[in-house]
């Protein structure tokens, strides 16, 4: 995955609450066996009619959407399924950061695993950002803060290891593989216990 | 030692490494369930790194999401909805063969929706950690297991290392006091709970369900409750094992046998929250308050008792939902025409669900303007239903009897609700487009769904089955 350190870019606001993963990427786009081109399905039913024509009035169809890496979305973004296709579709569409006042658990960890930065802010700050559609923001993961064009600074929290992985563009597999001896010890200990109990 | 919750006990027992300020815990996974949609890129990771599946004996795969539910054609060819669906299934077949993973595939008499099959064959056992690239993995918590959904990258991690890195979630106990009334089931209960705490109400938490009404539920009903935990935003839901859990598991293909079973059962029965264990949140629900419940909107929290009116227009969320659903605010749901009824899914595709629906349909017919689809959750459910003659009840009533799979729950396999049509569905998600672009979904119990099929419109199932609502005391 690509590293994320700091980014300055325009905001695109989707104010709806509880935007679920079926909106982010409808199930019919899940049949591929690779994630290539998954961005084309992002919000497909919001962007296109049944014949595949772009829908007027959908902000995601405005030319600026392709050039707005910061998605600010309503409360409880990403609820629903565990499909990793959702954060991957957002990345494919061009987003690098998603900001909300709440982000669903599985979506959040999937995002961290694929290099989309999930940022949760308190309601008041989230509301302020919801009013900044089209404006520029800086999201700095090293400093863990969002900075508005007027100089407001909103600090955010993120798990230290998730931050480290995002900053380095590193997945967790190497770390887990480095735990091999501990894993084997765990297995031997527990399987001995189980067979003693079963004996 | 301080009193611990059931969740604490499961968590502690699976720590390969405890969490620190810098590092999440390394958690051992006892059972990894795999299906065709969320696994291909996980296997690709192994291939790219030259790694084997670390514990193929703890990995179990099935075909369910993209599979057709119609029988093969005259040449024995499966009627896949798209070439991609076929290639996804074939990819899993190849991956399992290459990495030595057991696949309950097309030729298996145990194939089924992953969350129906796992418990049914005894793969899911109390005290285990269970993961799957699927958010309804919470289902397995009904056995007192810690079970949660993961993404595809994590599927790759578990294949490679049998472990995950996790921060410990907070805990919540939902105590359901009293007894459910006649005509009110596990589905109504969980829809009521999701409405009460909200679709984000469980975020960051693992929920333990407890109380008299939970204890009174059968194992299949408990699975229905735990299944939809994710719809309240919580990753996992669980119920402490009891005699019912033990009896359910006795004699299942993968359960221990003989004296080993008795010893396992004794261990399982000890898995419960200690008296005085502290939960980060406590919620109390009164079972007597619950009526047959249907969703009217576009998330599983937007539900009402069947006899109530839908919310009045006036807020952005409600307005959007009403417009999508073609409903008028402030009006009753009763009498709303129903085009399609779907009975199935990992929420309500088990034998007791099918019996419940068949009971309603016996000597009745599906309304002329309504199409009803009944899809068993697994091959075993199908065999059992056919042995009991339930399929004949469905067919005689004018419903379709299909082969097992996820089917219309997520409409990936071609079983979909046409745009603008209203479906009463026993599945778990009523998101916009979930059952097909433009599909309008009312989630309900199998009892309510079958009653609506007979009436061709939304009705109170208690009127049809003779179960009268409990009088207010
Ligand atoms: S039945 Fe529906 S919710 Fe269950 S596993 Fe299949 S698609 Fe997912």
XYZ file of C-alpha atoms and ligand atoms in Angstrom:
680
model
C 0.000 0.000 0.000
C 1.037 3.629 -0.502
C 2.446 5.517 2.456
C 0.451 8.391 3.884
C 2.260 11.236 5.585
C 0.594 14.528 4.873
C -1.790 15.692 2.227
C -3.286 19.003 1.184
C -6.311 18.822 -1.012
C -9.908 19.711 -1.576
C -12.854 18.427 0.399
C -15.868 16.661 -0.988
C -18.804 16.437 1.410
C -21.388 13.651 1.477
C -23.630 14.745 4.345
C -25.771 11.595 4.585
C -25.557 9.647 7.821
C -24.944 5.893 7.954
C -23.533 5.610 4.430
C -23.179 1.844 4.187
C -20.787 -0.326 2.244
C -23.508 -1.331 -0.237
C -23.669 2.359 -1.258
C -19.890 2.670 -1.412
C -19.586 -0.403 -3.640
C -22.695 -2.360 -4.651
C -22.477 -6.154 -4.426
C -22.489 -6.674 -8.170
C -18.954 -5.219 -8.269
C -17.668 -7.860 -5.889
C -17.432 -10.696 -8.382
C -13.943 -9.877 -9.624
C -11.030 -11.854 -8.235
C -8.736 -8.824 -8.146
C -9.219 -5.261 -6.908
C -8.076 -3.703 -10.212
C -10.494 -1.102 -11.531
C -12.686 -1.332 -8.425
C -12.842 2.496 -8.232
C -15.195 2.538 -11.211
C -17.874 0.969 -9.050
C -17.560 3.485 -6.216
C -21.017 4.839 -5.350
C -22.204 3.440 -8.683
C -25.910 3.655 -7.811
C -25.525 7.260 -6.663
C -23.595 8.248 -9.778
C -25.416 6.418 -12.567
C -28.947 5.530 -13.578
C -30.007 2.023 -14.570
C -28.694 2.576 -18.113
C -25.323 3.725 -16.829
C -25.851 7.416 -17.602
C -24.356 9.846 -15.077
C -27.008 11.331 -12.797
C -27.259 15.116 -12.691
C -26.940 16.623 -9.273
C -24.656 13.951 -7.857
C -21.592 15.732 -6.472
C -19.514 12.658 -7.219
C -20.081 13.342 -10.925
C -18.788 16.928 -10.772
C -15.354 17.371 -12.357
C -13.929 18.490 -8.989
C -14.721 15.079 -7.449
C -11.757 13.441 -9.155
C -9.545 16.139 -7.672
C -10.866 16.014 -4.075
C -8.861 13.529 -2.020
C -10.613 14.316 1.270
C -14.058 12.805 1.786
C -16.044 14.305 4.661
C -19.074 12.143 5.308
C -22.006 11.998 7.718
C -22.028 10.150 11.030
C -21.323 6.376 11.112
C -19.677 6.116 7.719
C -18.932 2.660 6.302
C -21.424 0.624 8.273
C -22.504 -2.727 6.911
C -20.401 -5.404 5.364
C -16.752 -6.317 5.849
C -16.000 -5.964 2.143
C -12.540 -4.486 1.737
C -13.735 -3.521 -1.720
C -15.271 -0.444 -0.034
C -12.101 1.398 1.045
C -10.372 0.090 -2.083
C -13.115 1.590 -4.256
C -12.732 4.943 -2.494
C -8.970 4.831 -3.087
C -9.583 3.896 -6.693
C -11.948 6.839 -7.045
C -9.242 9.169 -5.755
C -9.914 9.613 -2.046
C -7.026 9.246 0.400
C -8.753 10.395 3.610
C -12.233 9.898 4.988
C -13.394 12.080 7.874
C -16.535 11.542 9.928
C -17.822 11.823 13.479
C -18.013 8.029 13.577
C -16.590 5.365 11.295
C -17.742 1.752 11.453
C -15.236 -0.671 13.023
C -14.550 -3.089 10.199
C -14.490 -0.349 7.569
C -11.989 1.560 9.690
C -9.590 -1.334 10.082
C -9.965 -2.273 6.421
C -9.139 1.337 5.485
C -6.013 1.304 7.611
C -4.998 -1.972 6.008
C -5.255 -0.631 2.469
C -3.899 2.890 2.911
C -7.044 5.017 3.196
C -6.711 7.233 6.278
C -9.833 7.159 8.483
C -10.178 10.226 10.728
C -12.789 10.519 13.465
C -13.416 14.010 14.834
C -15.728 15.320 17.554
C -19.151 16.368 16.366
C -18.515 20.110 16.433
C -15.360 19.934 14.343
C -16.993 17.429 12.035
C -19.868 19.870 11.545
C -17.421 22.662 10.727
C -15.798 20.482 8.061
C -19.192 19.481 6.656
C -19.612 23.180 5.782
C -16.304 23.284 3.873
C -17.311 21.504 0.696
C -14.774 22.332 -2.017
C -12.318 24.052 0.320
C -8.759 22.955 0.955
C -7.646 21.005 4.003
C -4.347 19.659 5.164
C -4.360 16.287 6.835
C -1.101 15.587 8.609
C -0.669 12.069 9.938
C 2.725 12.774 11.458
C 1.225 15.504 13.624
C -2.176 13.759 13.812
C -4.055 16.898 12.912
C -6.384 18.345 10.342
C -5.725 21.948 9.402
C -8.317 24.102 7.676
C -7.542 26.839 5.179
C -8.364 29.387 7.892
C -5.751 27.895 10.183
C -8.004 25.940 12.572
C -6.249 22.834 13.863
C -8.193 19.725 14.772
C -6.124 17.010 16.417
C -7.260 13.415 15.915
C -6.420 10.108 17.512
C -5.334 6.968 15.745
C -3.875 3.718 17.009
C -0.080 4.074 17.140
C 0.653 0.930 15.181
C -1.934 1.722 12.512
C -0.348 5.151 12.180
C 3.114 3.651 11.891
C 1.937 1.266 9.157
C 0.266 4.078 7.230
C 3.271 6.379 7.537
C 5.575 3.637 6.289
C 3.157 2.236 3.717
C 3.710 -1.086 5.426
C 1.277 -3.937 5.911
C 1.116 -6.056 9.053
C 2.080 -9.349 7.537
C 5.790 -8.955 8.178
C 5.160 -8.202 11.806
C 2.845 -11.194 12.172
C 5.343 -13.462 10.429
C 8.012 -12.261 12.858
C 5.826 -13.637 15.667
C 6.238 -17.196 14.390
C 7.960 -18.534 17.490
C 5.300 -17.073 19.798
C 2.546 -18.486 17.622
C 4.094 -21.942 17.672
C 4.532 -21.752 21.450
C 0.910 -20.748 21.828
C -0.248 -23.621 19.665
C 1.862 -26.191 21.449
C 0.716 -25.014 24.851
C -2.977 -24.973 23.926
C -3.037 -28.114 21.901
C -1.302 -29.972 24.736
C -3.967 -28.636 27.103
C -6.756 -29.638 24.755
C -5.461 -33.145 24.235
C -4.923 -33.546 27.979
C -8.525 -32.484 28.489
C -9.671 -34.802 25.719
C -7.467 -37.744 26.759
C -8.613 -12.366 39.934
C -11.170 -9.626 39.284
C -14.491 -10.879 37.874
C -14.289 -11.187 34.111
C -16.853 -11.073 31.339
C -17.260 -13.963 28.934
C -15.628 -11.741 26.336
C -12.646 -11.059 28.640
C -12.185 -14.801 29.088
C -12.265 -15.517 25.368
C -9.928 -12.634 24.645
C -7.395 -13.588 27.319
C -7.383 -17.224 26.234
C -6.372 -16.297 22.686
C -3.562 -13.855 23.333
C -0.394 -14.844 21.568
C 0.901 -11.430 22.618
C -0.944 -9.046 24.924
C -1.485 -5.519 23.645
C 0.774 -2.689 24.716
C 0.610 1.050 24.213
C 2.544 0.662 20.981
C 1.222 -2.606 19.667
C -2.204 -4.175 19.294
C -2.661 -7.680 20.667
C -1.744 -10.669 18.526
C -4.843 -12.835 18.712
C -4.931 -16.520 17.790
C -7.752 -17.679 15.519
C -9.171 -21.163 16.078
C -11.429 -21.334 13.050
C -11.154 -19.467 9.759
C -14.177 -19.713 7.470
C -13.678 -18.819 3.835
C -15.990 -18.082 0.911
C -15.465 -17.155 -2.712
C -16.061 -13.390 -2.620
C -13.604 -12.099 -0.048
C -10.812 -14.672 -0.297
C -9.176 -14.605 -3.775
C -6.811 -11.713 -3.026
C -5.972 -13.288 0.344
C -4.727 -16.423 -1.394
C -2.876 -14.208 -3.886
C -0.940 -12.754 -0.950
C 0.262 -16.237 -0.029
C 1.255 -16.921 -3.600
C 3.118 -13.630 -3.938
C 5.061 -14.320 -0.737
C 5.577 -18.030 -1.318
C 3.738 -18.918 1.892
C 1.547 -21.945 2.710
C -1.760 -21.818 4.587
C -0.374 -22.112 8.103
C -3.209 -24.201 9.510
C -5.273 -25.716 6.744
C -6.842 -27.884 9.457
C -8.329 -24.746 11.017
C -9.573 -23.399 7.695
C -12.891 -24.328 6.134
C -14.273 -23.040 2.841
C -17.667 -23.039 1.165
C -19.410 -21.631 -1.900
C -22.432 -19.464 -1.144
C -22.485 -15.836 -2.321
C -22.163 -16.034 -6.112
C -23.731 -19.432 -6.583
C -26.926 -19.940 -8.571
C -29.908 -21.269 -6.617
C -31.542 -22.783 -9.679
C -30.679 -26.385 -10.567
C -28.057 -27.090 -13.256
C -29.263 -27.125 -16.883
C -29.880 -30.332 -18.850
C -26.122 -30.691 -19.486
C -25.378 -30.439 -15.790
C -23.976 -26.903 -16.194
C -24.467 -24.475 -13.297
C -26.367 -21.412 -14.393
C -24.088 -18.655 -13.143
C -25.415 -15.130 -13.346
C -22.215 -13.802 -14.898
C -18.938 -15.275 -16.182
C -17.204 -13.489 -13.269
C -19.378 -15.352 -10.775
C -18.286 -18.613 -12.331
C -14.622 -17.630 -12.338
C -14.827 -16.544 -8.707
C -16.193 -19.954 -7.708
C -13.613 -21.745 -9.831
C -10.864 -19.598 -8.317
C -11.818 -20.751 -4.812
C -11.909 -24.356 -5.993
C -8.387 -23.930 -7.377
C -7.132 -22.088 -4.294
C -8.427 -24.748 -1.934
C -6.905 -27.531 -4.022
C -3.564 -25.753 -4.257
C -3.323 -24.893 -0.546
C -4.926 -28.038 0.856
C -7.953 -26.270 2.339
C -11.118 -28.286 2.906
C -13.859 -26.991 0.613
C -17.511 -27.874 1.011
C -18.064 -27.364 -2.695
C -20.705 -28.263 -5.248
C -20.307 -31.976 -4.597
C -20.559 -31.664 -0.804
C -23.696 -32.615 1.091
C -22.653 -30.036 3.714
C -22.289 -26.985 1.485
C -24.185 -23.977 2.724
C -24.102 -20.321 3.647
C -20.936 -20.052 5.678
C -22.758 -19.036 8.881
C -25.357 -21.752 8.540
C -22.873 -24.468 7.702
C -20.222 -23.779 10.376
C -22.491 -24.440 13.376
C -24.412 -27.168 11.589
C -21.373 -29.385 11.097
C -20.029 -28.639 14.566
C -17.071 -26.577 13.323
C -18.162 -23.691 15.547
C -17.682 -24.527 19.217
C -17.876 -22.575 22.469
C -14.725 -20.793 23.531
C -13.331 -20.490 20.016
C -12.212 -17.462 18.094
C -13.899 -17.580 14.675
C -13.271 -15.207 11.782
C -14.444 -14.960 8.199
C -14.220 -12.315 5.520
C -17.848 -11.554 6.208
C -19.494 -9.231 8.687
C -22.203 -11.703 9.754
C -19.564 -13.922 11.319
C -21.038 -12.589 14.563
C -23.598 -15.398 14.106
C -21.198 -17.919 15.636
C -21.185 -15.950 18.894
C -24.460 -17.727 19.691
C -22.248 -20.612 20.860
C -20.196 -18.520 23.259
C -17.467 -17.992 20.678
C -15.695 -14.729 19.881
C -16.607 -14.406 16.211
C -16.139 -11.405 13.970
C -15.820 -10.326 10.354
C -12.552 -9.258 8.764
C -11.412 -7.718 5.476
C -9.591 -9.483 2.689
C -6.127 -8.272 3.718
C -6.779 -9.826 7.114
C -8.015 -13.011 5.438
C -4.511 -13.189 3.969
C -2.956 -12.629 7.424
C -4.986 -15.416 8.982
C -4.242 -17.783 6.120
C -0.538 -17.052 6.546
C -0.201 -16.832 10.345
C -3.504 -17.933 11.941
C -3.350 -14.608 13.818
C -4.680 -11.063 13.695
C -3.589 -7.808 15.284
C -6.438 -6.336 17.270
C -7.125 -3.697 19.887
C -9.499 -4.994 22.516
C -13.019 -3.605 21.961
C -15.187 -2.362 24.831
C -17.955 -4.525 26.227
C -21.708 -4.102 26.334
C -24.319 -6.348 27.902
C -27.860 -6.318 26.593
C -30.190 -7.970 29.061
C -33.578 -8.936 27.693
C -35.988 -9.412 30.567
C -39.302 -11.275 30.439
C -40.635 -13.399 27.603
C -41.433 -12.668 23.970
C -45.151 -12.660 23.233
C -46.949 -14.983 20.809
C -46.003 -14.392 17.191
C -42.876 -12.498 18.228
C -39.548 -14.138 17.439
C -35.797 -13.699 17.531
C -35.854 -11.538 14.405
C -38.335 -9.129 15.938
C -36.183 -9.032 19.059
C -32.971 -8.139 17.241
C -34.704 -5.563 15.007
C -36.108 -4.013 18.181
C -32.655 -3.962 19.795
C -31.023 -2.353 16.744
C -33.742 0.287 16.720
C -33.252 0.875 20.444
C -29.467 1.325 20.419
C -29.098 2.611 16.841
C -27.152 1.338 13.834
C -23.971 2.813 15.300
C -24.921 2.045 18.907
C -22.586 -0.914 19.197
C -19.572 0.599 17.425
C -16.344 -0.273 19.211
C -18.081 -2.888 21.377
C -18.568 -6.602 21.726
C -22.096 -7.357 22.901
C -23.111 -10.128 25.268
C -26.828 -10.943 25.163
C -28.267 -12.187 28.433
C -31.493 -12.433 30.380
C -34.563 -14.616 30.545
C -35.734 -14.006 26.977
C -32.299 -14.902 25.576
C -32.038 -18.058 27.666
C -35.457 -19.095 26.373
C -34.319 -18.919 22.745
C -33.336 -22.038 20.799
C -29.819 -22.191 19.340
C -31.147 -21.267 15.904
C -32.942 -18.255 17.344
C -29.804 -17.234 19.212
C -27.943 -17.361 15.910
C -30.526 -14.997 14.406
C -29.917 -12.524 17.227
C -26.110 -12.709 17.137
C -26.126 -12.607 13.322
C -27.524 -9.079 13.200
C -25.240 -7.689 15.909
C -23.192 -6.083 13.154
C -26.269 -4.082 12.103
C -25.932 -2.228 15.406
C -22.281 -1.564 14.535
C -20.816 -4.043 17.030
C -18.286 -6.440 15.653
C -19.261 -9.414 17.728
C -22.230 -10.602 19.736
C -22.219 -13.578 22.058
C -24.365 -15.675 24.332
C -23.008 -17.839 27.145
C -23.221 -21.578 26.438
C -25.815 -23.609 28.336
C -27.467 -27.037 28.093
C -29.061 -26.064 24.781
C -25.657 -25.276 23.333
C -24.273 -28.604 24.461
C -27.262 -30.554 23.146
C -27.087 -28.761 19.812
C -23.460 -29.788 19.380
C -23.849 -33.394 20.475
C -23.305 -35.727 17.515
C -22.410 -33.039 14.950
C -19.809 -34.226 12.396
C -16.948 -32.099 13.809
C -17.963 -32.225 17.484
C -15.826 -34.265 19.858
C -17.129 -37.759 20.535
C -17.754 -39.944 23.569
C -15.929 -38.997 26.743
C -14.089 -36.220 24.943
C -17.454 -34.633 24.297
C -18.410 -34.780 27.954
C -15.148 -33.134 28.949
C -15.564 -30.466 26.286
C -19.139 -29.896 27.438
C -17.971 -29.347 31.007
C -15.466 -26.753 29.763
C -18.100 -25.073 27.623
C -20.580 -24.817 30.475
C -18.020 -22.915 32.525
C -17.801 -20.187 29.891
C -19.872 -17.355 31.302
C -19.435 -13.882 32.694
C -18.517 -13.937 36.377
C -20.959 -12.446 38.849
C -19.948 -8.832 39.299
C -18.083 -8.614 35.995
C -18.121 -5.065 34.749
C -19.346 -4.091 31.278
C -18.527 -0.743 29.721
C -22.203 -0.362 28.868
C -25.371 -2.048 30.098
C -28.679 -1.963 28.216
C -31.950 -3.442 29.453
C -34.768 -4.425 27.121
C -38.233 -5.608 28.122
C -39.308 -8.517 25.919
C -42.982 -7.795 26.524
C -42.589 -4.445 24.725
C -41.754 -6.148 21.450
C -44.255 -6.712 18.634
C -43.704 -8.269 15.216
C -41.337 -5.693 13.735
C -40.557 -4.622 10.174
C -38.087 -2.164 8.809
C -39.637 0.607 6.737
C -36.470 2.511 5.775
C -32.976 2.084 4.403
C -31.000 0.875 7.376
C -31.826 -1.921 9.825
C -32.462 0.566 12.637
C -35.386 2.130 10.768
C -38.056 -0.255 12.004
C -41.501 -0.073 13.572
C -43.908 -2.489 15.213
C -46.131 -3.884 12.467
C -49.177 -2.005 13.724
C -47.419 1.379 14.001
C -47.125 4.214 11.532
C -43.859 5.038 9.824
C -42.183 8.257 11.014
C -43.436 11.576 9.689
C -41.383 13.352 7.042
C -39.326 16.337 8.060
C -35.720 15.279 8.570
C -33.190 14.593 5.839
C -32.651 10.948 6.810
C -36.367 10.131 7.064
C -37.222 12.005 3.879
C -34.572 10.190 1.891
C -35.730 6.827 3.235
C -39.419 7.517 2.583
C -38.678 8.655 -0.957
C -36.533 5.619 -1.697
C -39.090 3.248 -0.202
C -42.067 4.913 -1.896
C -43.774 5.394 1.470
C -45.740 8.276 2.868
C -44.605 9.600 6.244
C -46.934 9.164 9.208
C -48.960 6.409 7.517
C -49.303 2.794 8.690
C -47.223 0.067 7.109
C -50.185 -2.312 7.336
C -51.747 -2.812 3.931
C -48.675 -1.732 1.966
C -48.536 -3.931 -1.167
C -45.782 -6.558 -1.308
C -44.340 -7.723 -4.643
C -41.790 -10.238 -3.418
C -41.242 -12.308 -0.306
C -37.821 -13.817 0.375
C -37.319 -16.440 3.075
C -33.679 -17.392 3.496
C -30.166 -16.041 4.343
C -27.784 -16.634 7.233
C -30.221 -14.760 9.465
C -33.339 -16.831 8.807
C -32.503 -19.675 6.438
C -32.399 -22.488 9.015
C -34.816 -25.342 9.431
C -36.812 -23.697 12.229
C -37.257 -20.601 10.063
C -38.532 -22.698 7.180
C -40.896 -24.574 9.490
C -42.234 -21.260 10.763
C -42.925 -20.037 7.230
C -44.362 -23.394 6.117
C -46.760 -23.443 9.054
C -48.305 -20.231 7.745
C -48.455 -21.448 4.161
C -49.943 -24.868 4.862
C -53.367 -24.946 3.143
C -52.928 -21.344 2.073
C -51.625 -19.795 -1.137
C -49.269 -16.982 -1.949
C -51.265 -13.969 -3.116
C -51.646 -13.694 -6.895
C -49.565 -10.555 -7.341
C -46.750 -11.685 -5.083
C -43.706 -13.822 -5.839
C -42.245 -15.857 -3.008
C -38.796 -17.381 -2.953
C -37.720 -19.871 -0.290
C -33.986 -20.577 -0.193
C -32.622 -23.016 2.384
C -29.449 -21.910 4.127
C -27.572 -25.133 3.416
C -27.779 -28.542 1.790
C -28.519 -30.016 5.212
C -31.408 -27.597 5.733
C -32.690 -28.462 2.281
C -32.554 -32.209 2.956
C -34.259 -31.829 6.315
C -36.985 -29.579 4.861
C -37.598 -32.028 2.032
C -37.699 -34.955 4.474
C -40.408 -33.099 6.373
C -42.258 -32.246 3.174
C -41.906 -28.503 3.732
C -40.885 -27.980 0.114
C -44.227 -29.428 -0.941
C -46.016 -26.955 1.289
C -44.100 -24.097 -0.323
C -44.623 -25.374 -3.845
C -48.320 -26.067 -3.266
C -48.713 -22.516 -1.991
C -47.139 -21.190 -5.164
C -43.709 -20.297 -3.765
C -40.383 -21.164 -5.433
C -38.165 -23.737 -3.699
C -34.506 -23.152 -4.466
C -31.063 -24.599 -3.881
C -29.033 -23.271 -0.941
C -27.074 -20.005 -1.074
C -27.096 -16.340 -0.129
C -29.401 -15.590 -3.026
C -31.611 -12.522 -2.687
C -29.929 -11.432 0.541
C -27.329 -9.578 -1.483
C -28.471 -10.307 -5.021
C -25.035 -11.165 -6.387
C -26.171 -14.369 -8.029
C -28.985 -12.972 -10.138
C -31.784 -13.485 -7.589
C -32.782 -9.869 -7.301
C -35.704 -7.609 -6.531
C -36.533 -5.474 -9.596
C -36.201 -1.714 -9.211
C -39.135 -0.090 -7.461
C -40.588 -3.353 -6.163
C -41.189 -3.974 -2.485
C -39.848 -7.132 -0.861
C -40.528 -8.481 2.587
C -37.289 -10.261 3.332
C -36.006 -12.391 6.195
C -32.436 -11.288 5.448
C -30.476 -8.716 7.396
C -29.907 -5.580 5.345
C -32.335 -3.128 3.831
C -29.716 -0.749 2.463
C -30.569 1.017 -0.782
C -29.905 -1.365 -3.635
C -28.967 -4.270 -1.362
C -31.413 -6.658 -3.036
C -30.876 -5.129 -6.467
C -30.672 -1.547 -7.759
C -33.823 0.304 -6.704
C -35.080 -2.629 -4.598
C -37.231 -1.698 -1.601
C -36.688 -4.027 1.345
C -38.794 -4.561 4.455
C -36.895 -6.819 6.857
C -39.064 -9.141 8.914
C -39.300 -12.540 10.579
C -40.119 -15.694 8.586
C -43.548 -15.705 10.233
C -44.304 -12.142 9.176
C -42.816 -12.699 5.726
C -44.990 -15.749 5.074
C -48.096 -13.967 6.338
C -47.386 -11.023 4.028
C -46.966 -13.464 1.124
C -50.431 -14.869 1.734
C -51.992 -11.424 2.049
C -49.985 -9.803 -0.756
C -49.536 -6.853 1.544
C -48.110 -6.076 4.957
C -50.223 -7.691 7.661
C -49.868 -8.529 11.318
C -48.953 -12.239 11.367
C -50.746 -12.648 14.667
C -54.064 -12.147 12.911
C -53.365 -14.978 10.494
C -51.895 -17.495 12.899
C -54.366 -16.920 15.686
C -51.658 -15.704 18.023
C -53.145 -12.624 19.607
C -51.032 -9.789 20.859
C -50.543 -9.913 24.580
C -52.931 -7.541 26.360
C -51.259 -4.698 28.188
C -51.338 -5.517 31.886
S -26.810 -14.697 3.519
Fe -26.462 -12.543 3.159
S -25.571 -11.701 5.000
Fe -25.433 -13.943 5.098
S -23.387 -14.431 4.364
Fe -24.781 -14.525 2.615
S -24.775 -12.476 1.735
Fe -23.845 -12.320 3.757
